[in-house]
Short mmCIF file of C-alpha atoms in Angstrom, two decimals:
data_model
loop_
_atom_site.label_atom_id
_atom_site.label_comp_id
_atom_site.label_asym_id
_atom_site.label_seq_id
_atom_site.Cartn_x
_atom_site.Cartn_y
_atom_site.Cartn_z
CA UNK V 1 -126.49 76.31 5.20
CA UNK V 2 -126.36 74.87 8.81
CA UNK V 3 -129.96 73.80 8.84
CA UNK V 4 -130.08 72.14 5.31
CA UNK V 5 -131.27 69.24 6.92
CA UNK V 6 -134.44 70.80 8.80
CA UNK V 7 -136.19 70.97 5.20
CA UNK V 8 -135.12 67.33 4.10
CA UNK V 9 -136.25 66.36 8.03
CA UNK V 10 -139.52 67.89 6.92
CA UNK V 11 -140.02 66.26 3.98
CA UNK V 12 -139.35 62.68 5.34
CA UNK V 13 -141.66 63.92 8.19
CA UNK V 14 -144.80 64.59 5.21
CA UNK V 15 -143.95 61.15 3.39
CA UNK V 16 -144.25 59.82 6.79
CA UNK V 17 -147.73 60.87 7.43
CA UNK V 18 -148.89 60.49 4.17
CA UNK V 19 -147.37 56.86 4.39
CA UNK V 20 -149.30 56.90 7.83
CA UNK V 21 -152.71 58.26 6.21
CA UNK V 22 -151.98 55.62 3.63
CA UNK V 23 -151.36 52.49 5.61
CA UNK V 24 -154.06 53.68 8.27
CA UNK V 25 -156.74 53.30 5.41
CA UNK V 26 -155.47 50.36 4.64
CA UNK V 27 -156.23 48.84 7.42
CA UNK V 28 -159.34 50.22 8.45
CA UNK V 29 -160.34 49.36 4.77
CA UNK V 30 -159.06 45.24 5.72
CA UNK V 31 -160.82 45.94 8.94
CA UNK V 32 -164.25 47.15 7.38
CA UNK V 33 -164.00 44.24 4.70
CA UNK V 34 -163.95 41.58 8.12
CA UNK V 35 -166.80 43.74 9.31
CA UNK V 36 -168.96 43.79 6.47
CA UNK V 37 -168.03 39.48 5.92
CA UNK V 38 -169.45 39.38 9.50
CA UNK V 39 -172.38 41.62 8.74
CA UNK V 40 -172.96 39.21 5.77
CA UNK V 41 -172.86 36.29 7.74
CA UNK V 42 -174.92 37.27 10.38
CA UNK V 43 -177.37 38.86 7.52
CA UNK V 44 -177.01 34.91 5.59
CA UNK V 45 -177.76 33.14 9.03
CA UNK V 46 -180.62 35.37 9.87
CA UNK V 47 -182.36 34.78 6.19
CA UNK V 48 -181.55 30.81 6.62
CA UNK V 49 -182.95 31.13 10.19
CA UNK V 50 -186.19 32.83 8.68
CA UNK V 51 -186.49 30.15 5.56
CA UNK V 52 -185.82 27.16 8.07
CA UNK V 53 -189.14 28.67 9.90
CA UNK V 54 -190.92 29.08 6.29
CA UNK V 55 -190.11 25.61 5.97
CA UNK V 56 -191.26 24.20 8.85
CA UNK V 57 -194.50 25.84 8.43
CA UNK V 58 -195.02 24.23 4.79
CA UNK V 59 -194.65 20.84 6.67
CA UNK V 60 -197.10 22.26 8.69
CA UNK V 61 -198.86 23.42 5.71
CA UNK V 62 -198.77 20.10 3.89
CA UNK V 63 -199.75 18.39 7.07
CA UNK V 64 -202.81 19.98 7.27
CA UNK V 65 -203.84 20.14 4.10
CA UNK V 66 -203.26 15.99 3.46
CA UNK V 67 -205.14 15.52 6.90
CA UNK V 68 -208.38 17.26 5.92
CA UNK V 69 -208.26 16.41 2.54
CA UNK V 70 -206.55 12.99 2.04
CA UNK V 71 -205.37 13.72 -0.89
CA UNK V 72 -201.99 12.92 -2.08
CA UNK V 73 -200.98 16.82 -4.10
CA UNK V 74 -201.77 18.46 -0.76
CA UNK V 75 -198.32 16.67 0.40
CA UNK V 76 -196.29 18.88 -2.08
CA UNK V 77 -195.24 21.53 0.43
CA UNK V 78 -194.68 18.88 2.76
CA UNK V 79 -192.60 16.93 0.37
CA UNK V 80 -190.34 19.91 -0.94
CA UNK V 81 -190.04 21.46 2.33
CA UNK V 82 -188.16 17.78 3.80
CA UNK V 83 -186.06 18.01 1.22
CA UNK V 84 -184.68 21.43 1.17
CA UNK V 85 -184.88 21.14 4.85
CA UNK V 86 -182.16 18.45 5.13
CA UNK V 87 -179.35 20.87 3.10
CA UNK V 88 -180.47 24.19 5.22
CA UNK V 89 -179.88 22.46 8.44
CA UNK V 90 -175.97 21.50 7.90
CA UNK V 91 -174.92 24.74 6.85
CA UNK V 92 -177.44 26.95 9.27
CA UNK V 93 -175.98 24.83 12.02
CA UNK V 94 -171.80 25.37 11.12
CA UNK V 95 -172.54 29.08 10.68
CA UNK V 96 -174.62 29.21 14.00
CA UNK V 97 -171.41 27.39 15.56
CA UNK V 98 -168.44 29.71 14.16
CA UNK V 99 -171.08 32.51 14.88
CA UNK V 100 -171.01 31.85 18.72
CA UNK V 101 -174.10 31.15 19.62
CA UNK V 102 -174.59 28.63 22.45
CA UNK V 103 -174.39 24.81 22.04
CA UNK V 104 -177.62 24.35 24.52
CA UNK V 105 -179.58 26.06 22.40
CA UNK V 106 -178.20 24.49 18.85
CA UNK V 107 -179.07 21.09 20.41
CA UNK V 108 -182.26 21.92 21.44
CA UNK V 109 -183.37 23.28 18.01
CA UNK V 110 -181.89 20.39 16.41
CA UNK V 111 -184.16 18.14 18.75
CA UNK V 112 -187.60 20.42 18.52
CA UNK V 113 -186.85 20.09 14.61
CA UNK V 114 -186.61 16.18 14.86
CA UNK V 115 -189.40 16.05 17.13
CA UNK V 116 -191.63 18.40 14.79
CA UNK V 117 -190.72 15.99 11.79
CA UNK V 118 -191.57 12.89 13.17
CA UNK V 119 -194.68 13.74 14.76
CA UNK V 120 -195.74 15.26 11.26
CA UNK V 121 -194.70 11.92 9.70
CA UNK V 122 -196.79 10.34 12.35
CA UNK V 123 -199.53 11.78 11.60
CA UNK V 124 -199.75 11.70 8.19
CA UNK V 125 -199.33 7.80 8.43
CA UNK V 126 -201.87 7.90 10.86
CA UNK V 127 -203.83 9.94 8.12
CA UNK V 128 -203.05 6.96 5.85
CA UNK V 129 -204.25 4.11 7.81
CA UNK V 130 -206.58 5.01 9.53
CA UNK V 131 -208.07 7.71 7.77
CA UNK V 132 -210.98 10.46 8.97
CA UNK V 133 -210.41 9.24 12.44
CA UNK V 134 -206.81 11.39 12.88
CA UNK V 135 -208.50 14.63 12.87
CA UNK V 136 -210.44 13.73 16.21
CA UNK V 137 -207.00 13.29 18.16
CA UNK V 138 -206.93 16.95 19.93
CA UNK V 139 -203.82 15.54 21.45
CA UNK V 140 -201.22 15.04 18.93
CA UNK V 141 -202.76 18.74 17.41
CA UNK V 142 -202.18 19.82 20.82
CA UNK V 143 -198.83 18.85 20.67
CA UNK V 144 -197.70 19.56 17.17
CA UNK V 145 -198.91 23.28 18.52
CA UNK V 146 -196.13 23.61 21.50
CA UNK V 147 -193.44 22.45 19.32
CA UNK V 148 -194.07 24.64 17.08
CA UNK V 149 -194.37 27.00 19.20
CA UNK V 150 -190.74 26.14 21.30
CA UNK V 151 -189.72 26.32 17.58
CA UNK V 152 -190.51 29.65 17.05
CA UNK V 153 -189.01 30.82 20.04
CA UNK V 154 -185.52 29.01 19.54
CA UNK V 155 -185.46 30.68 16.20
CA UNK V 156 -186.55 34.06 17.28
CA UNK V 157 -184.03 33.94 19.74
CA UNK V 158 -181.18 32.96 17.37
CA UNK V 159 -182.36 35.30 15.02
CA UNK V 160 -181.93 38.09 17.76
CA UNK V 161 -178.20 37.19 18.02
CA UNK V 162 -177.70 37.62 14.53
CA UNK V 163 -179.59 40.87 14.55
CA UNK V 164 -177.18 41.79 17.16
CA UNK V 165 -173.80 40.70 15.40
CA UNK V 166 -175.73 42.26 12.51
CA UNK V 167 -176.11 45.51 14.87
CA UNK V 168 -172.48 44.94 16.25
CA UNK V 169 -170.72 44.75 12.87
CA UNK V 170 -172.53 48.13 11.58
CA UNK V 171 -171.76 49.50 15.04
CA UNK V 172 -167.87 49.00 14.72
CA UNK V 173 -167.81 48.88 11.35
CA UNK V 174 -168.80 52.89 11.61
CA UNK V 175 -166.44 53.40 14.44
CA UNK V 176 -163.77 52.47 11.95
CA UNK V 177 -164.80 54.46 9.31
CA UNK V 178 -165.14 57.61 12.10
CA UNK V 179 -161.58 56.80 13.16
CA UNK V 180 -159.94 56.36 9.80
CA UNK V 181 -161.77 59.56 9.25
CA UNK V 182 -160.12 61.47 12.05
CA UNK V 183 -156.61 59.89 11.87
CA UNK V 184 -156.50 60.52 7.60
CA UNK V 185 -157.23 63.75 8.45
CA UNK V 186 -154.75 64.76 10.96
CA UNK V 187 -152.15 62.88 8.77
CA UNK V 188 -152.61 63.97 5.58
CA UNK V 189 -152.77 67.99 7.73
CA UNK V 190 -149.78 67.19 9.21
CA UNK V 191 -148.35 66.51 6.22
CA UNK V 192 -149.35 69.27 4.01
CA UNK V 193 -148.07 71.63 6.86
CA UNK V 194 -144.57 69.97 7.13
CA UNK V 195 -144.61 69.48 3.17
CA UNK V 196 -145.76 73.42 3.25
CA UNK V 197 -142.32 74.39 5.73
CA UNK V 198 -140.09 72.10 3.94
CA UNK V 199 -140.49 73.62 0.40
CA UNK V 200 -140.44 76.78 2.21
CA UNK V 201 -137.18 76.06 3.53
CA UNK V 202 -136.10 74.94 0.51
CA UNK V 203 -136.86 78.33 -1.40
CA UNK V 204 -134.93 80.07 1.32
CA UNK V 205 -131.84 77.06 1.19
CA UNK V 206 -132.04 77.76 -2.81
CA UNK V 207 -131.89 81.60 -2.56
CA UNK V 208 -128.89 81.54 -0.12
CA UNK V 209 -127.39 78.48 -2.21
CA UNK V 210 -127.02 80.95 -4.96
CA UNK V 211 -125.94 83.96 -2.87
CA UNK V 212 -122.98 81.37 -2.06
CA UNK V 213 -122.78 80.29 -5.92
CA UNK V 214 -122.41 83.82 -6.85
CA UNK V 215 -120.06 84.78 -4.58
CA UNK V 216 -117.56 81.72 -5.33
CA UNK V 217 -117.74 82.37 -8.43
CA UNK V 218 -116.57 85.74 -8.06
CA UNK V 219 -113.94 83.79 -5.84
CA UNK V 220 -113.08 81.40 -8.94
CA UNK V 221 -113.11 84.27 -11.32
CA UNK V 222 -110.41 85.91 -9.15
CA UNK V 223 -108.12 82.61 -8.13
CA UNK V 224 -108.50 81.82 -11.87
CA UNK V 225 -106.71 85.02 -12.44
CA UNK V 226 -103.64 84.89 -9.85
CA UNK V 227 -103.93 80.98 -10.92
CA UNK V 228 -103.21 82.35 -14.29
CA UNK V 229 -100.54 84.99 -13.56
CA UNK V 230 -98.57 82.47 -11.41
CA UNK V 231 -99.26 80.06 -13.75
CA UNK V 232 -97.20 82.46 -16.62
CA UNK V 233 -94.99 83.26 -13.76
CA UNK V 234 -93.45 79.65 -13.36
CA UNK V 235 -93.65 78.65 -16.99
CA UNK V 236 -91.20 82.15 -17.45
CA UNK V 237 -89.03 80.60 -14.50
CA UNK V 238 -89.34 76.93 -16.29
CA UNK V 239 -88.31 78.35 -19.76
CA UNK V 240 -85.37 80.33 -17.86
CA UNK V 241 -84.66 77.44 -15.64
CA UNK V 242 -84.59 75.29 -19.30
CA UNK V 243 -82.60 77.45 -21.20
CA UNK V 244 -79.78 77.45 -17.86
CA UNK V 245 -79.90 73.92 -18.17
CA UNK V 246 -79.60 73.99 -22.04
CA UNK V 247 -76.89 76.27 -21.08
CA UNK V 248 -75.55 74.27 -18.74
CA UNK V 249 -75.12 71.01 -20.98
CA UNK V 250 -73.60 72.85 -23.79
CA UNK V 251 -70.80 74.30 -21.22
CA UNK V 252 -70.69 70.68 -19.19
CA UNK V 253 -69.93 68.79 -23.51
CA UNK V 254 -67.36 72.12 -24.00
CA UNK V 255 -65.74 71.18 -20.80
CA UNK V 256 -65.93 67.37 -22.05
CA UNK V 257 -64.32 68.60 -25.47
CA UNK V 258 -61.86 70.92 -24.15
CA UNK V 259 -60.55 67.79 -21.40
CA UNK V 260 -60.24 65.25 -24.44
CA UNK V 261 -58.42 67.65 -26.57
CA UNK V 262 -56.02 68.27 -23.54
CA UNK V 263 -55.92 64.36 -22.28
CA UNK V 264 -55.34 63.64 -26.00
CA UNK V 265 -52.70 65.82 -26.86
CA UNK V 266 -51.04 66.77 -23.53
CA UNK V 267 -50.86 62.60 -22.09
CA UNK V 268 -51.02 61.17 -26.22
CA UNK V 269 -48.07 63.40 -26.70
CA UNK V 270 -46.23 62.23 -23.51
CA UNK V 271 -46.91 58.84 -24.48
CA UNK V 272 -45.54 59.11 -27.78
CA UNK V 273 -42.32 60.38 -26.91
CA UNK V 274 -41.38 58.03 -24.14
CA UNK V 275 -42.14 55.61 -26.59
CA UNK V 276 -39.63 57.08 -28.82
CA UNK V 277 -36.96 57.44 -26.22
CA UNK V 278 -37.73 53.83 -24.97
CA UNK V 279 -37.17 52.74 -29.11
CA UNK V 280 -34.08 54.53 -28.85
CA UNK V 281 -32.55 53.54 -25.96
CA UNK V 282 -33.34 50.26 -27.13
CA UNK V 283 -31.65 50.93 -30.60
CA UNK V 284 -28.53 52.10 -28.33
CA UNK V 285 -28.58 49.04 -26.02
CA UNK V 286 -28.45 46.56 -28.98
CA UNK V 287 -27.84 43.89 -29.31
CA UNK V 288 -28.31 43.55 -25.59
CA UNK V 289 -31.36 43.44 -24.37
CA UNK V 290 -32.59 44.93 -21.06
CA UNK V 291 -36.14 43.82 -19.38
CA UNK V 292 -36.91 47.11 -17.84
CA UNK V 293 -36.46 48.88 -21.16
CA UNK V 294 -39.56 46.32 -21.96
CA UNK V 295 -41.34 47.35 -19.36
CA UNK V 296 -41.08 50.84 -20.35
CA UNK V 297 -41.98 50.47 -23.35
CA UNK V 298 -45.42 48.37 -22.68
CA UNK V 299 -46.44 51.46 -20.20
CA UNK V 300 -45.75 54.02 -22.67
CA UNK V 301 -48.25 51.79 -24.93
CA UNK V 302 -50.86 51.59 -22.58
CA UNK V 303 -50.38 55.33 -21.77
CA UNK V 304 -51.36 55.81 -25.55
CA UNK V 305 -54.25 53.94 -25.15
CA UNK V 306 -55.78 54.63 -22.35
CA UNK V 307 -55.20 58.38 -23.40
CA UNK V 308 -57.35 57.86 -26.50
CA UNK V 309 -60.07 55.74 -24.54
CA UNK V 310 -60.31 58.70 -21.75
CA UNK V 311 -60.62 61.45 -24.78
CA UNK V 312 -63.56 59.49 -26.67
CA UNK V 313 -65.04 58.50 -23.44
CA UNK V 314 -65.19 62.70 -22.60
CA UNK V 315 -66.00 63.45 -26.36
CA UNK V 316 -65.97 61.08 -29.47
CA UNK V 317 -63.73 62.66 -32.20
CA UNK V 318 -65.79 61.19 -34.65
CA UNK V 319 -69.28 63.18 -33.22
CA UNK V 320 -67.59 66.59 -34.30
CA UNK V 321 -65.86 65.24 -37.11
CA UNK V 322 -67.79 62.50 -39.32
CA UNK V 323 -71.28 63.17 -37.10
CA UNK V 324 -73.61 61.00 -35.37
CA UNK V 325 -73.87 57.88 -37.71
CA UNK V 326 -70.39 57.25 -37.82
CA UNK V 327 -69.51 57.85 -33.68
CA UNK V 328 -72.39 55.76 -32.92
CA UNK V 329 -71.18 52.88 -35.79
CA UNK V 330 -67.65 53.25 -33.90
CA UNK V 331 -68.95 52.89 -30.56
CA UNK V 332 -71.27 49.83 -31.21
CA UNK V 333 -68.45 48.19 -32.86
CA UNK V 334 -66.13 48.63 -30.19
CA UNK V 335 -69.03 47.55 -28.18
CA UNK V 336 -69.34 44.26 -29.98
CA UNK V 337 -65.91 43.69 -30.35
CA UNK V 338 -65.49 43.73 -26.25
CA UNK V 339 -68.97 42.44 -25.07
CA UNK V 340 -69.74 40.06 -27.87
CA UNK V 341 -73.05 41.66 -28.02
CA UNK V 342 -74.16 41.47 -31.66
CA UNK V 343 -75.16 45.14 -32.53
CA UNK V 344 -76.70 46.67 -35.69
CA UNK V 345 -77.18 49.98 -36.78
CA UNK V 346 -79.66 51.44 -39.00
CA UNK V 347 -79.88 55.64 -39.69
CA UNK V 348 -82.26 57.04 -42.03
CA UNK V 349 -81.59 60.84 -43.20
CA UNK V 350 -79.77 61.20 -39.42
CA UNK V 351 -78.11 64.48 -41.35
CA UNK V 352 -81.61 66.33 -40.90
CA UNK V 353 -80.78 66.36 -37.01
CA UNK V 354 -79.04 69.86 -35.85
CA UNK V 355 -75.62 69.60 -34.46
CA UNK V 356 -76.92 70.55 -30.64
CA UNK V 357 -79.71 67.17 -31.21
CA UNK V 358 -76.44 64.53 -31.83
CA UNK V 359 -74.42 64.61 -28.63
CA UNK V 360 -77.98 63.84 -26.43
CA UNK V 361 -78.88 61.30 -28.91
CA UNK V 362 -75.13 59.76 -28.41
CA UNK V 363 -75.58 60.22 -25.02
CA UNK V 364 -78.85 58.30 -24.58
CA UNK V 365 -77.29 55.35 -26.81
CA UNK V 366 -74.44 54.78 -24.41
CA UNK V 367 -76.81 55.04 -21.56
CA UNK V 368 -78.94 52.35 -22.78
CA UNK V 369 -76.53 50.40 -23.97
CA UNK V 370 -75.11 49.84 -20.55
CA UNK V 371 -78.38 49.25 -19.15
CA UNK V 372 -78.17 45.81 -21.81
CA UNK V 373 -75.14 45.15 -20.69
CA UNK V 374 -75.53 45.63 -16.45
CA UNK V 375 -79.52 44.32 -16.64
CA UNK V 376 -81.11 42.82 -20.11
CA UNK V 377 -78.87 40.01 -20.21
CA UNK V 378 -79.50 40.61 -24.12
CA UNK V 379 -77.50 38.68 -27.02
CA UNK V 380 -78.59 41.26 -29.92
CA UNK V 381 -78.94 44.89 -29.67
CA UNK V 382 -80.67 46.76 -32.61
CA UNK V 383 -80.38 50.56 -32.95
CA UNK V 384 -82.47 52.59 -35.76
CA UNK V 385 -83.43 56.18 -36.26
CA UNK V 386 -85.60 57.70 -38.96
CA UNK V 387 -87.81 60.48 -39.21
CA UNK V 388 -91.13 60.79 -37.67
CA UNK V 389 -93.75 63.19 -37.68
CA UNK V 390 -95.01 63.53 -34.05
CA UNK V 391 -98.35 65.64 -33.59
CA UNK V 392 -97.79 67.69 -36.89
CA UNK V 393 -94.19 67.97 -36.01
CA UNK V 394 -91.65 66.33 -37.86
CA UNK V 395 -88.79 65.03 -35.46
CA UNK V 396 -87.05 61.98 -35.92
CA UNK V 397 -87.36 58.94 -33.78
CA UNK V 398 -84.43 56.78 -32.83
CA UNK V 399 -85.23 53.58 -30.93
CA UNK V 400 -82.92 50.79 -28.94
CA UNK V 401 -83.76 47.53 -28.67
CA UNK V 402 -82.51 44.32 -27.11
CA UNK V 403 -83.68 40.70 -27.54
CA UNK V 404 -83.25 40.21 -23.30
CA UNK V 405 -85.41 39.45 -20.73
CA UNK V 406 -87.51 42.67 -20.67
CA UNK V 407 -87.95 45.41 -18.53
CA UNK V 408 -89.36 43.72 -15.61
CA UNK V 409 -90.04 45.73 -12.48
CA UNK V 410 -87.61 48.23 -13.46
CA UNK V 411 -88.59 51.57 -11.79
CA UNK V 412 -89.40 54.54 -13.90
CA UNK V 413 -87.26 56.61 -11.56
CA UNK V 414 -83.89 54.54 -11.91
CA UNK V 415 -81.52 56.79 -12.39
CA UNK V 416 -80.52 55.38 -15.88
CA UNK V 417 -83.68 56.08 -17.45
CA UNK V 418 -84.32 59.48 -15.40
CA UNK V 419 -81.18 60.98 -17.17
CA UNK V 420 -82.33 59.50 -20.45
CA UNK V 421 -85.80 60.97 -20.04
CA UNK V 422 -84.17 64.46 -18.88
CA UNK V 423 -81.17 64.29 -21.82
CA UNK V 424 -84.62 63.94 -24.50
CA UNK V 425 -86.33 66.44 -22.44
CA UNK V 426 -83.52 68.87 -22.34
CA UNK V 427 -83.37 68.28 -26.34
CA UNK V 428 -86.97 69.47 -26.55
CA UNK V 429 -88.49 66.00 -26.98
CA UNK V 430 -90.20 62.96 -25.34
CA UNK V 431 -89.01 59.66 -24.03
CA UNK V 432 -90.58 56.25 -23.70
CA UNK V 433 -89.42 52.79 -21.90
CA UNK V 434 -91.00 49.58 -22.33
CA UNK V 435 -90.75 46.28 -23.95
CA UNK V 436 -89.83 45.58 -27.21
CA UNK V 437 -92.79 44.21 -29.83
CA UNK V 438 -90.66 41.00 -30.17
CA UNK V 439 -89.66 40.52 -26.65
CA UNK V 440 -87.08 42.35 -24.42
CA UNK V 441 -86.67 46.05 -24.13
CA UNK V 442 -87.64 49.35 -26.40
CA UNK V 443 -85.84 52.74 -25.72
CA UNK V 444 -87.56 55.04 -27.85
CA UNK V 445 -86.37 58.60 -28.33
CA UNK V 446 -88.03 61.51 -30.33
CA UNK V 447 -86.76 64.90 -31.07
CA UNK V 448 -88.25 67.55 -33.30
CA UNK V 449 -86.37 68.70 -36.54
CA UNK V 450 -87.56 72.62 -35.69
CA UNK V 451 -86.44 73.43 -32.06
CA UNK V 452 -87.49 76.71 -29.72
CA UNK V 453 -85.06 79.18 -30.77
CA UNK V 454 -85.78 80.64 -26.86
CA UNK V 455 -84.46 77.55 -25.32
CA UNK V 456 -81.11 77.55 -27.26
CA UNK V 457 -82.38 74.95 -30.04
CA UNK V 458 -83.16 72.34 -27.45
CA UNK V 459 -87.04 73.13 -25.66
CA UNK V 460 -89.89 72.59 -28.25
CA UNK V 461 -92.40 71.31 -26.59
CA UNK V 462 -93.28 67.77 -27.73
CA UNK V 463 -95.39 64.76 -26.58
CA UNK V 464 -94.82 61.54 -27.62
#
C-alpha cells in the first residue's frame, strides 16, 4: 500500500513515451514534408533548367531552318520558343536564387541567354535583307556554336546542383525516416514494458486492496456490533436518566405544592388573625384613633397578599383545581392587568391533555411570557393550543406569540429557551423558537396525547 504510486509512476512513464513516439513522428513527418518540398523544388528547377535548354535549341532550330530555307513557317519554333522563354526565365531564376546557387553564375547565364537571342535575331534579319549571302558567314555560325556551347555548360552545371539538393533531400530525408524509425521504436518498447509493470502492479495493489477491504470489513462488522451494544447501553442509561428526571420534576412540583399549601395556610392564617386582632383593638380604641394600629393593620394586609402571590407563584390553585385553561386565563389576566400587555387566550379540547402534560405546559407559558416582557418589547401577546397530529401521533400543539420586534440574535442556548426546550422534552415532546408569520416571535410547543408509560407518562419520543 506504500508503493501505490510506483504503478501510477509507471503509467505516466508509458503515456510519456507514447506521447514521445507520438510527437517524435510528428516531427520527423513536418521534417520529411520540408524535405520532400525541397526535393520538389530542386526536381521543378532541374525540369525548367532542362526545358530552358529545349528551348534554346528550338531558337536554334528555327534559326536554321529560316536561314536555309527562307521561309517564313520554319520561324515557328523560333517564334514559340521566345515566347515561352520570357515566362521560364523569371521563375527559373527566383527558384535558382532561394535555391542557393551562386549569383556569378545566374548572371552569366542570364548574359549567354541574351547574347544567344540577339545574335539569333541578328541573323535572321541578316537572313531577311540580305538573303542567301548569311549562310557564307562561318563567323557568326562560329560564334552562335560557343555560346551555345557556354550555354550548355552553365546549365549542366546548375542542373548538377539541383541533382545534388535533389540527392541531399533523399539523403536526409531517409536519415529521418531511419531515426524516427529507431526512436518510435524504443518509445513505444519502453512504453509497453512500463505499461506491462504498471498493470502488473496494479493486479497486485488490487489483490492486497481487497485483502485490506475484507479485513475492515470484518473490523466494521465487529465495531458495528459493540457500536450497537453501547449504543442500547446508553439509550437504557438515557431512558433511566429520563425517567429520574421525570421523577425528579414530579417531586421538585410536590415540593412546590406542598410549600404553597404551607405558605398559604401557615403565613395566610397568621395574616388573618393579626388582622382580626388589629380590627379589634381598633374596635376597643374607639373612638380614638391610634396611627400605629394603622400601620398594623396595612402589614397584616400585605402579609395576606403577598402570602397568596408566593403560593400561586410555587403552585397555581387553579392548575389542580379548575385545570390548565383556567390557571393560564388567571395568570394572563393578572398579567395584563400589571403589564398592560394585551393578552388573549384561545384552548381547543385542552381537557384531552393528561394531568402530568399541564404543569410543563404552564410552565413554558410563564417562561415565555417573561421573555415578552424582559426582551420582545411586544404590545399583544396571543396564546392558543389545539390538537395536532405530529408524525401519526396525535399531540396537541400550543403556540405563544408576540407582535414585538422578533427574535433577533437570540441564542438557542439562552437559558430561557434551554429550560423551555428541556420542560417539552421532559414531557415527551418537541420545541421550536422563531419568528412569528406576522412579525415578532413564535414559541411553539407539542406534546403527544399517548405518552411512554416507561418514562412515567412524560418520554414518547416525538419530532416536531
Amino acid at each position: 500500500m506504500r508503493y501505490s504510486w510506483l504503478p501510477f509512476s509507471l503509467l505516466l512513464a508509458a503515456v510519456l513515451a507514447f506521447v514521445g513516439a507520438a510527437v517524435g513522428t510528428s516531427r520527423s513527418l513536418a521534417e520529411l514534408l520540408v524535405r520532400d518540398t525541397e526535393r520538389s523544388e530542386a526536381m521543378r528547377t532541374e525540369a525548367d533548367l532542362q526545358r530552358l535548354k529545349t528551348l534554346l535549341l528550338d531558337i536554334e532550330t528555327g534559326q536554321r531552318g529560316f536561314i536555309i530555307t527562307g521561309q517564313q513557317p520554319f520561324l515557328r519554333p523560333y517564334e514559340e520558343a521566345l515566347l515561352e522563354l520570357g515566362q521560364l526565365k523569371a521563375g527559373l531564376r527566383e527558384r535558382l536564387a532561394r535555391a542557393g546557387a551562386p549569383s556569378l553564375s545566374l548572371q552569366r547565364l542570364d548574359q549567354l541567354v541574351r547574347q544567344r537571342l540577339e545574335q539569333a535575331r541578328v541573323i535572321i534579319a541578316r537572313r531577311v535583307s540580305g538573303g542567301d549571302a548569311v549562310m557564307r558567314d562561318l563567323g557568326a555560325y562560329a560564334e552562335g556554336k560557343r555560346v551555345m556551347d557556354d550555354l550548355r555548360f552553365e546549365i549542366d552545371q546548375l542542373s548538377q546542383g539541383q541533382q545534388q539538393r535533389v540527392a541531399d533531400a533523399d539523403r536526409a530525408s531517409l536519415e529521418v525516416q531511419q531515426r524516427t524509425t529507431r526512436l518510435g521504436r524504443l518509445l513505444l518498447g519502453a512504453g509497453i514494458v512500463a505499461l506491462a509493470f504498471a498493470l502488473a502492479l496494479m493486479f497486485r495493489e488490487r489483490r492486497l486492496r481487497d485483502t485490506a477491504e475484507a479485513g475492515l470489513r470484518q473490523a466494521n462488522a465487529t465495531l458495528e456490533s459493540q457500536v450497537a451494544q453501547r449504543t442500547e447501553e446508553l439509550q437504557r442509561a438515557l431512558a433511566r436518566i429520563r425517567s429520574f428526571a421525570v421523577e425528579l420534576e414530579r417531586g421538585v412540583e410536590a415540593e412546590r405544592r406542598r410549600l404553597a399549601r404551607e405558605v398559604h395556610d401557615q403565613f395566610g392564617q397568621v395574616g388573618t388573625a393579626i388582622k382580626m386582632l388589629t380590627l379589634s383593638l381598633r374596635s376597643k380604641l374607639a373612638p380614638r384613633t391610634e396611627p400605629l394600629v394603622d400601620e398594623l393593620q396595612n402589614m397584616a394586609e400585605e402579609a395576606i397578599r403577598s402570602a397568596r402571590q408566593i403560593s400561586a407563584a410555587l403552585r397555581p390553585p387553579l392548575l389542580d383545581e379548575l385545570g390548565l385553561e383556567a390557571a393560564l386565563s388567571h395568570y394572563l389576566q393578572t398579567l395584563q392587568r400589571q403589564s398592560g400587555l394585551t393578552t388573549t387566550l384561545t384552548l381547543d379540547a385542552a381537557d384531552a391533555l393528561a394531568p402530568d402534560q399541564a404543569n410543563p405546559l404552564f410552565r413554558i407559558v410563564q417562561e415565555a411570557c417573561t421573555n415578552v416582557l424582559r426582551h420582545a418589547g411586544a404590545s399583544a401577546l396571543r396564546v392558543t393550543g389545539k390538537p395536532w397530529q405530529q408524525g401519526g401521533v396525535d399531540g396537541y400543539l400550543l403556540e405563544i406569540c408576540d407582535n414585538g420586534q422578533g427574535p433577533g440574535d437570540v441564542r438557542p442556548d439562552a437559558s430561557g429557551l434551554r429550560g423551555m426546550r428541556e420542560r417539552s422534552t421532559l414531557a415527551g415532546g418537541s420545541f421550536e423558537f422563531g419568528p412569528a408569520p406576522g412579525g415578532g416571535t413564535r414559541v411553539g410547543v407539542w406534546l403527544p396525547l399517548q405518552v411512554n408509560e416507561a418514562a412515567g407518562g412524560g418520554d414518547a419520543g416525538g419530532t416536531w
